[in-house]
PDB file of C-alpha atoms in Angstrom:
ATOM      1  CA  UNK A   1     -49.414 -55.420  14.249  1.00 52.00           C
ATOM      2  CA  UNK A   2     -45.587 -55.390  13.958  1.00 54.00           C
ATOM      3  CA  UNK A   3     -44.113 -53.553  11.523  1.00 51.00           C
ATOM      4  CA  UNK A   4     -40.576 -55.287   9.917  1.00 54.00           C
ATOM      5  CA  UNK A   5     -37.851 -53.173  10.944  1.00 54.00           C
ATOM      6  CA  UNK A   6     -35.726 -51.330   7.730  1.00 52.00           C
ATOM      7  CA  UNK A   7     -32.438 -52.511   7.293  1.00 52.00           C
ATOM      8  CA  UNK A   8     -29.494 -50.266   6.974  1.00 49.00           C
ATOM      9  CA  UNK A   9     -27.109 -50.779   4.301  1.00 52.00           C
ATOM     10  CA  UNK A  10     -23.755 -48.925   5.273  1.00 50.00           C
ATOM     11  CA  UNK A  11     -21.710 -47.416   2.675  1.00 51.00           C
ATOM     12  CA  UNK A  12     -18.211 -49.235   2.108  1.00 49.00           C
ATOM     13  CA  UNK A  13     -16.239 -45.754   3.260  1.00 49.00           C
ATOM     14  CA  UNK A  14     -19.197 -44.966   6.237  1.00 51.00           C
ATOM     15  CA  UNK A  15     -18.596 -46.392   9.994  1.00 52.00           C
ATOM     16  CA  UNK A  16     -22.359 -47.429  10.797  1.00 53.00           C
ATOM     17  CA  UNK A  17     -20.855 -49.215  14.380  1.00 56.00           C
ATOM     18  CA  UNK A  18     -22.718 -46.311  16.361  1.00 59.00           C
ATOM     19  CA  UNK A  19     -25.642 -46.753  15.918  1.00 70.00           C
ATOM     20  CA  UNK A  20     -27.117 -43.548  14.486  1.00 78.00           C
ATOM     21  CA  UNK A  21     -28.525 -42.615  11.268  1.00 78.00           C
ATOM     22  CA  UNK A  22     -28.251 -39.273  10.299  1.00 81.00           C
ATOM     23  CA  UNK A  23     -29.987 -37.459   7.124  1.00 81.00           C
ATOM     24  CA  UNK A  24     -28.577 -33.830   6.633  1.00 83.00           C
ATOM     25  CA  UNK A  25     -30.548 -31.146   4.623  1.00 83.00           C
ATOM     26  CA  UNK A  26     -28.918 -28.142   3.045  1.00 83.00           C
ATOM     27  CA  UNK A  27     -30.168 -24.904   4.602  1.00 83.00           C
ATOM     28  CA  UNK A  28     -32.973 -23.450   2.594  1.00 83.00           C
ATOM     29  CA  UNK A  29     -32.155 -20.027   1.784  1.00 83.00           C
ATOM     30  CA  UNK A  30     -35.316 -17.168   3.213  1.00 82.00           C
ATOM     31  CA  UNK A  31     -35.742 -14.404   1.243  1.00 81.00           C
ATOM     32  CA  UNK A  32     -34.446 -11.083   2.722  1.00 77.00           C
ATOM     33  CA  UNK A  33     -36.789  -9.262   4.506  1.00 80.00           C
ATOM     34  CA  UNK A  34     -37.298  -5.968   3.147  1.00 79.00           C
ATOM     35  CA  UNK A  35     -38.424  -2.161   4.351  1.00 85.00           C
ATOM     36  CA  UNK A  36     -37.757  -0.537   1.267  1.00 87.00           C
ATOM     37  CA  UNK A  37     -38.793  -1.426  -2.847  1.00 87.00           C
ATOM     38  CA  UNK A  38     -35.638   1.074  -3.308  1.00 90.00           C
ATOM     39  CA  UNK A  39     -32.140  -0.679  -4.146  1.00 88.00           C
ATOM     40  CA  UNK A  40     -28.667   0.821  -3.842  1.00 90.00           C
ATOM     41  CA  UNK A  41     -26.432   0.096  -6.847  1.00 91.00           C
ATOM     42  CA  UNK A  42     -23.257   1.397  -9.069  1.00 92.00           C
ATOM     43  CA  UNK A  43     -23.688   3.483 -11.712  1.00 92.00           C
ATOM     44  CA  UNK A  44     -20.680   3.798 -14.245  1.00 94.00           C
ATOM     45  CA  UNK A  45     -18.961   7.083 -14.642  1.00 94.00           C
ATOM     46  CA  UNK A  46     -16.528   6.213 -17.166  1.00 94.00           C
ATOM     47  CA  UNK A  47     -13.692   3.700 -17.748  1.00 95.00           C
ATOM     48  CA  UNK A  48     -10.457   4.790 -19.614  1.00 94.00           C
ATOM     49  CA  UNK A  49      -7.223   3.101 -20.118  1.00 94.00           C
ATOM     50  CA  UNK A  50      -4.194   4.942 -18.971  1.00 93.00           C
ATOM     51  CA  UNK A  51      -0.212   4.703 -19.127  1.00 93.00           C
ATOM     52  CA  UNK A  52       1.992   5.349 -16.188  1.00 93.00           C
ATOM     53  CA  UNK A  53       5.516   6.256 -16.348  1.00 94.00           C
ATOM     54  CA  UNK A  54       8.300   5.510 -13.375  1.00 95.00           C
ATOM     55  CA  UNK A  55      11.193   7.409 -14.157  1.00 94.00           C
ATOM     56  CA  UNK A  56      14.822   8.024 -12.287  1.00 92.00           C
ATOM     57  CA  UNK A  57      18.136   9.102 -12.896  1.00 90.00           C
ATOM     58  CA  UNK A  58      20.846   6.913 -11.299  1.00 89.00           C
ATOM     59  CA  UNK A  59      24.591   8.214 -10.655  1.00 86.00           C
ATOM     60  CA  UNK A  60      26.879   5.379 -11.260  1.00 84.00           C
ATOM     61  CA  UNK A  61      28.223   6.270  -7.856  1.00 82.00           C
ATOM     62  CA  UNK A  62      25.465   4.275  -6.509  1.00 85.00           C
ATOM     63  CA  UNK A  63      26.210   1.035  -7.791  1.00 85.00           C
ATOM     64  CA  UNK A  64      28.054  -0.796  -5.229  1.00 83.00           C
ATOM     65  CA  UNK A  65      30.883  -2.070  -7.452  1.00 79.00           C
ATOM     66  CA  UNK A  66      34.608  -0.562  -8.478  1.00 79.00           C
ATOM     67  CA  UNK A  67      35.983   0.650 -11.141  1.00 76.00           C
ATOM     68  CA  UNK A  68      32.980   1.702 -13.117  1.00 79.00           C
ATOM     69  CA  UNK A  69      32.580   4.106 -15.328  1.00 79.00           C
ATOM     70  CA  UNK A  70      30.622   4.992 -18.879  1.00 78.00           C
ATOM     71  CA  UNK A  71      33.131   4.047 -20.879  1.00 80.00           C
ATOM     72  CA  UNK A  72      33.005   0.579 -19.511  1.00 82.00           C
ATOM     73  CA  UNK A  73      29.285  -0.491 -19.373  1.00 84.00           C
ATOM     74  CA  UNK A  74      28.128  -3.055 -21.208  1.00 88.00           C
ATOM     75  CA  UNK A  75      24.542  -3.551 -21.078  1.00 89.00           C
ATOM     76  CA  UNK A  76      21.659  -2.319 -18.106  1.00 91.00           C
ATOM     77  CA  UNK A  77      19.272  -4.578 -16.871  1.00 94.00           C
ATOM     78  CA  UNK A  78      16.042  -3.203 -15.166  1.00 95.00           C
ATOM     79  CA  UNK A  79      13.736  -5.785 -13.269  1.00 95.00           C
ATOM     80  CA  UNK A  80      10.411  -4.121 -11.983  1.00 94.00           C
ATOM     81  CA  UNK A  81       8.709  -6.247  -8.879  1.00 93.00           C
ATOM     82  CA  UNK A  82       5.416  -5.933  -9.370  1.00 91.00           C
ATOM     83  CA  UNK A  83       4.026  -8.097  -6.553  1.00 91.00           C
ATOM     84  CA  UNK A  84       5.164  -4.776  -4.147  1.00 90.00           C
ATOM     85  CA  UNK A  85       4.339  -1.778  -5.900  1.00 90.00           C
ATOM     86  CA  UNK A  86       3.197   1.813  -3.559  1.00 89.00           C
ATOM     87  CA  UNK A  87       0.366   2.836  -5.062  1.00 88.00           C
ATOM     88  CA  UNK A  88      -1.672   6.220  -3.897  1.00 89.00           C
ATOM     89  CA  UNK A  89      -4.854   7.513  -6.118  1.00 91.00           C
ATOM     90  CA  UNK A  90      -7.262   9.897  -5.464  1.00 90.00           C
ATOM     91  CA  UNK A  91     -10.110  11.577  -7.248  1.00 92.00           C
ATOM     92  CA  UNK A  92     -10.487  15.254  -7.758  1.00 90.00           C
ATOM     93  CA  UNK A  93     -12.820  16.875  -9.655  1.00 89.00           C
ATOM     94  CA  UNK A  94     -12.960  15.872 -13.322  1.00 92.00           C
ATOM     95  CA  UNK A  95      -9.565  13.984 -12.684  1.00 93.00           C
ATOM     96  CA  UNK A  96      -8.153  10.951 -11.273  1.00 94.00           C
ATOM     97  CA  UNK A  97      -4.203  11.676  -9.791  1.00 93.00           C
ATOM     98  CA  UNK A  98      -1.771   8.486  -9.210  1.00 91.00           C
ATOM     99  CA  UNK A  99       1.387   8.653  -7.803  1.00 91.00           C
ATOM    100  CA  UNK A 100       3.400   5.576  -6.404  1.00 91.00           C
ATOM    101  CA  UNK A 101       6.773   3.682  -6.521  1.00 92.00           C
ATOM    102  CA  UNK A 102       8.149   0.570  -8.478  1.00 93.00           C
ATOM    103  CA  UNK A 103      10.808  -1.368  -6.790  1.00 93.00           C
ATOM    104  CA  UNK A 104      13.291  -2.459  -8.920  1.00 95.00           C
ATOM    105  CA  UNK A 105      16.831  -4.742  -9.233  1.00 95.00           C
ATOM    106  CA  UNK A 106      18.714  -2.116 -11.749  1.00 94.00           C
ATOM    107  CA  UNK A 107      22.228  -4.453 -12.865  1.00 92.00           C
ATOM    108  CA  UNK A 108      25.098  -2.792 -14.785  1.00 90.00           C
ATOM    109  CA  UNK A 109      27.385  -5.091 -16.518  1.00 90.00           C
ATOM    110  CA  UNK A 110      30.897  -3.489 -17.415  1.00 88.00           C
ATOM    111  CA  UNK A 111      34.173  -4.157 -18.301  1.00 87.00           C
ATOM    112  CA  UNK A 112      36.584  -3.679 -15.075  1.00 84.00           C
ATOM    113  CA  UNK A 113      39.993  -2.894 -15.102  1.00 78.00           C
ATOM    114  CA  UNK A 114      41.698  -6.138 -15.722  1.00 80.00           C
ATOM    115  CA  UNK A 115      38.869  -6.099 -18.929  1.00 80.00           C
ATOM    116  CA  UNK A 116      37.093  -9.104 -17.480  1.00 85.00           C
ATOM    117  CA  UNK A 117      32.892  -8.304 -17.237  1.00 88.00           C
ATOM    118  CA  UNK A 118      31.941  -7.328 -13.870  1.00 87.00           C
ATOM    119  CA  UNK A 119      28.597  -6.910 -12.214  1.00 89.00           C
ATOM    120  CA  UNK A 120      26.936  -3.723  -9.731  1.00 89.00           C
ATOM    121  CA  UNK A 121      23.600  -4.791  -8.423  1.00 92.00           C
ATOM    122  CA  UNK A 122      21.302  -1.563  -6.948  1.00 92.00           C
ATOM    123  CA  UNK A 123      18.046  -2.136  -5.398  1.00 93.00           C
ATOM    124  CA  UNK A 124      16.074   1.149  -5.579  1.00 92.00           C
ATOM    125  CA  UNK A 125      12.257   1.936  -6.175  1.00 92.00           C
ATOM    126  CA  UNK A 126      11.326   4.357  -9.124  1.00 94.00           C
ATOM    127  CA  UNK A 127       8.703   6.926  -8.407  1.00 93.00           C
ATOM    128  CA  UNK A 128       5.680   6.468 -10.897  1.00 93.00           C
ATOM    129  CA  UNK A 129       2.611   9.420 -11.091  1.00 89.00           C
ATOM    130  CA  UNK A 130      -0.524  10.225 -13.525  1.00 90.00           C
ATOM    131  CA  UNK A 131      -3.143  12.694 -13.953  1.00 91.00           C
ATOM    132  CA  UNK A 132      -5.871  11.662 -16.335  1.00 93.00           C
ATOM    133  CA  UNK A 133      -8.463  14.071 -16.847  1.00 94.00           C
ATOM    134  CA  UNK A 134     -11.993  12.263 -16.303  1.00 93.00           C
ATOM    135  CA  UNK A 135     -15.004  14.673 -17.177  1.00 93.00           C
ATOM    136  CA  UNK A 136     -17.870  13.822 -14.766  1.00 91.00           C
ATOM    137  CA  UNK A 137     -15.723  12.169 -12.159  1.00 93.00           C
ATOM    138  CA  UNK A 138     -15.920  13.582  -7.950  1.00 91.00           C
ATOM    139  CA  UNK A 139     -14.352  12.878  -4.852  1.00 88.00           C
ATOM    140  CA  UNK A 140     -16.595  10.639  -3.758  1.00 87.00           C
ATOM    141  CA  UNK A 141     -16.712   8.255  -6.549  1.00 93.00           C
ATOM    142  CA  UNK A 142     -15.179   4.948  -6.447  1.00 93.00           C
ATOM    143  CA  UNK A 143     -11.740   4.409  -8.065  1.00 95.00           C
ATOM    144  CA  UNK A 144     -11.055   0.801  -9.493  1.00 94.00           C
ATOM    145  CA  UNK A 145      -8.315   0.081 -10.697  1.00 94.00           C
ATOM    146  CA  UNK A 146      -6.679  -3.557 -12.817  1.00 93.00           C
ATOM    147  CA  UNK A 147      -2.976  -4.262 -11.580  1.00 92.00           C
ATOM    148  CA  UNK A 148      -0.061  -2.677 -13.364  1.00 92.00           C
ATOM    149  CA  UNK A 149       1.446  -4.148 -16.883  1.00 94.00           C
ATOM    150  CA  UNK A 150       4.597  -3.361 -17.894  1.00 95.00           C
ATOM    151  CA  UNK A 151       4.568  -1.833 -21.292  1.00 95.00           C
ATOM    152  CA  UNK A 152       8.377  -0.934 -21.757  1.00 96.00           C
ATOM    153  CA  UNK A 153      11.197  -0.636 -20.371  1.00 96.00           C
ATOM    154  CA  UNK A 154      14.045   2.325 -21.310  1.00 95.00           C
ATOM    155  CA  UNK A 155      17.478   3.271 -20.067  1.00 92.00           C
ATOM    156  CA  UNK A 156      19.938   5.594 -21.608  1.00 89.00           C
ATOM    157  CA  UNK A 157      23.658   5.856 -20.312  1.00 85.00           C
ATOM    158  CA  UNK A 158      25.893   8.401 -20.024  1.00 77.00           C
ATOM    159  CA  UNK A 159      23.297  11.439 -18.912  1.00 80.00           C
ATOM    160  CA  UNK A 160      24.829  14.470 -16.697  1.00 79.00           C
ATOM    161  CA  UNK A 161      23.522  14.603 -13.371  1.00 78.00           C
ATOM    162  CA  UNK A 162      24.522  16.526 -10.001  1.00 72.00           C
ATOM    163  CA  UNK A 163      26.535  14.408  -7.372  1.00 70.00           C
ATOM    164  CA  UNK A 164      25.275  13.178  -4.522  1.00 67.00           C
ATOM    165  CA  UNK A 165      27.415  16.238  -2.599  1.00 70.00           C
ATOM    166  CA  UNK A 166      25.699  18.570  -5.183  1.00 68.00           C
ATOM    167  CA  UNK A 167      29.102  19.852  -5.717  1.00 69.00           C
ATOM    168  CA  UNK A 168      29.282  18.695  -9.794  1.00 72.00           C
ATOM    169  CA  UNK A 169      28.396  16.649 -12.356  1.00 78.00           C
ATOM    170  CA  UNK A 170      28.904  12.824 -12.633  1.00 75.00           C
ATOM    171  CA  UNK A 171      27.963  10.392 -14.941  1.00 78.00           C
ATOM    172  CA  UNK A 172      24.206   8.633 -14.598  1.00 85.00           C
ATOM    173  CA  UNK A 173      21.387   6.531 -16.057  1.00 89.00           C
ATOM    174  CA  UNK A 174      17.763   7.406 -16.800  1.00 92.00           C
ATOM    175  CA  UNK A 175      15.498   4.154 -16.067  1.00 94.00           C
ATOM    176  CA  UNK A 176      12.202   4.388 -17.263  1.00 95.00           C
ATOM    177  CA  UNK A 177       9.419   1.991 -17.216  1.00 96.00           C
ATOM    178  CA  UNK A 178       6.092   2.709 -18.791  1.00 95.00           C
ATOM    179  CA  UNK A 179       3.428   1.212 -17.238  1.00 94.00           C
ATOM    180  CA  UNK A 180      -0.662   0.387 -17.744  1.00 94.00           C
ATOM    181  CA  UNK A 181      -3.843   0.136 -16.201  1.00 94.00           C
ATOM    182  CA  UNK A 182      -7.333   0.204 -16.655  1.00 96.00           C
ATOM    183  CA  UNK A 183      -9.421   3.093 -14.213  1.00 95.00           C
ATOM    184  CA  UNK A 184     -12.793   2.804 -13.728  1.00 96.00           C
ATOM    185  CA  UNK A 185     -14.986   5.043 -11.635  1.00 96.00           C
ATOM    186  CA  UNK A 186     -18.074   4.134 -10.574  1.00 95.00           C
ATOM    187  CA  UNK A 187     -20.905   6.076  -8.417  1.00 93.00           C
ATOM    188  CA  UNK A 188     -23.665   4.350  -5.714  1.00 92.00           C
ATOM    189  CA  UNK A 189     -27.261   5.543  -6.340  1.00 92.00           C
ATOM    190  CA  UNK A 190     -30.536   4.693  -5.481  1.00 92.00           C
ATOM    191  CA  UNK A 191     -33.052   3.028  -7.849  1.00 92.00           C
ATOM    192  CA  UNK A 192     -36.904   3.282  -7.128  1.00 89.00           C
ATOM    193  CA  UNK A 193     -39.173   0.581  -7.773  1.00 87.00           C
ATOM    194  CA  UNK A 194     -40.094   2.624 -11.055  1.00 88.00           C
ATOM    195  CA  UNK A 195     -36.813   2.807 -12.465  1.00 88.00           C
ATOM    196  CA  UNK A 196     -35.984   6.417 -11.324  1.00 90.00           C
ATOM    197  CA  UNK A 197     -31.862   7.209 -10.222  1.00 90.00           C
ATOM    198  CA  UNK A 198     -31.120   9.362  -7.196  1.00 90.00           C
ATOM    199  CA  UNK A 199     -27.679  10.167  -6.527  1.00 87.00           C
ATOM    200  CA  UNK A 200     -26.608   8.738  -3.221  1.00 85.00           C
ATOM    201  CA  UNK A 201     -25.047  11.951  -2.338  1.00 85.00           C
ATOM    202  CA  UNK A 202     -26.073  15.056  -4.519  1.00 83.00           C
ATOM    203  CA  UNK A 203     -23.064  17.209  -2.642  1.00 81.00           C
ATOM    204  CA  UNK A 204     -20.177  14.818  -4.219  1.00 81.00           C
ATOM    205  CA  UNK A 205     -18.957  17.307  -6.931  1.00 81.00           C
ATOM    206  CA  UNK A 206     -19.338  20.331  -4.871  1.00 78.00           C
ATOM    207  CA  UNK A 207     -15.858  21.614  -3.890  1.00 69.00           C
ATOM    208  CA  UNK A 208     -14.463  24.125  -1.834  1.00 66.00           C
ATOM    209  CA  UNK A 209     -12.782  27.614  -3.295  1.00 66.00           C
ATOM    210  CA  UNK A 210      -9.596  26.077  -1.793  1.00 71.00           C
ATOM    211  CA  UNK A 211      -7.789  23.390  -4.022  1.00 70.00           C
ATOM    212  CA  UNK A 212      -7.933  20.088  -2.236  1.00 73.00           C
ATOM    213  CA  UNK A 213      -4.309  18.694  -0.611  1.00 74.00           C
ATOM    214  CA  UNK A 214      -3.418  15.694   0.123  1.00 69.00           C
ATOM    215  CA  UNK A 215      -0.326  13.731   1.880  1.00 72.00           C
ATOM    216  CA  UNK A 216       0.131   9.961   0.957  1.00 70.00           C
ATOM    217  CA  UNK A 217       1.695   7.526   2.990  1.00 70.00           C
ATOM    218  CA  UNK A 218       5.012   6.583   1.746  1.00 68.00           C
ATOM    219  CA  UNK A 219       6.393   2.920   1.035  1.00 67.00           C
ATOM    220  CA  UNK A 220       7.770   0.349   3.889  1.00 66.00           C
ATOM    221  CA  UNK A 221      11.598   0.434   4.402  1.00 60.00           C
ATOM    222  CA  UNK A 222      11.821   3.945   2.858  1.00 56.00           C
ATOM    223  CA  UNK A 223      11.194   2.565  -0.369  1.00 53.00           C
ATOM    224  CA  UNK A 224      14.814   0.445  -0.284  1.00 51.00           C
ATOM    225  CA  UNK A 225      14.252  -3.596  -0.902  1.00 45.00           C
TER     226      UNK A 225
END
């Protein structure tokens, strides 16, 4: 007995001139193969939402432009960039410790000596730090944190500072940018089959008599855009 051979209809945007039929299935997924009813998870040691502030004092000496002086400013303009902020954090115990830098495009506008408004452009970075006291948390916790807002931004003119000699006192501007986040620490445990929570590592809080040190690497470029 012959059997009438099935007719292939070829899709309008398919090229059928080969010959071949093919039928693709999507992989079935297996279930995991198991040697323990035990399950490793995160446990949440708290979540708290902090402020950071970045804070310098700028000499007017360092703004590469003539003729200015306090008398003669205008207005300052502070621009953070936070696409390429340094940020360090660690955990110590009971605390969480930030410290980091902010570049920033800090622009004087002032009145030069022919009384016609002049510019001075300075590219710096503005150190930033923290400490927020976290009951519960340890070193070996896991730090999370949500990228930086900016919640303000401050300047004041006219502030006393040493010279870049350190031989007396010139005329500067404090820049200060407040800044937030939200931390969250978290902690891996284990999870029986019954519901009971083992800490992954029962040492984590225990610390030495010696107060922990650490030394963070520091920004590309020396911290200069």
């Amino acid at each position: 007995m012959k059997f009438p051979k099935k007719k292939w209809k070829c899709e309008k945007h398919h090229d059928c001139t080969s010959g071949c039929k093919c039928h693709f299935k999507k992989p079935e997924r297996k279930p995991a193969k198991l040697n323990s009813d035990c399950f490793v998870e995160n446990a949440l040691v708290g979540t708290k939402q902090v402020q950071k502030v970045a804070e310098s004092t700028l000499p007017l000496s360092l703004f590469p432009a003539d003729g200015i002086t306090f008398g003669s400013l205008v207005s300052v303009e502070v621009v953070p960039d936070l696409e390429n902020i340094t940020m360090n954090a660690r955990i110590i115990k009971n605390k969480v410790v930030n410290i980091g830098l902010i570049p920033a495009a800090v622009t004087v506008n002032f009145l030069d000596g022919d009384g016609a408004l002049a510019t001075g452009v300075l590219n710096t970075s503005i150190p930033f730090q923290a400490h927020t006291d976290f009951p519960g948390a340890c070193p070996e916790d896991t730090l999370t944190e949500t990228p930086l807002e900016v919640e303000g931004i401050f300047t004041q003119e006219g502030v006393p500072i040493v010279d870049l000699a350190g031989l007396g006192l010139v005329d500067g501007i404090i820049v200060k940018i407040i800044l937030q986040t939200t931390i969250t620490v978290t902690r891996p445990v284990i999870r029986d089959a019954h519901g009971t929570v083992c800490d992954l590592n029962p040492d984590r809080c225990k610390q030495d008599t010696d107060a922990p040190s650490f030394t963070f690497p520091g920004p590309e470029d020396d911290g200069i855009l």
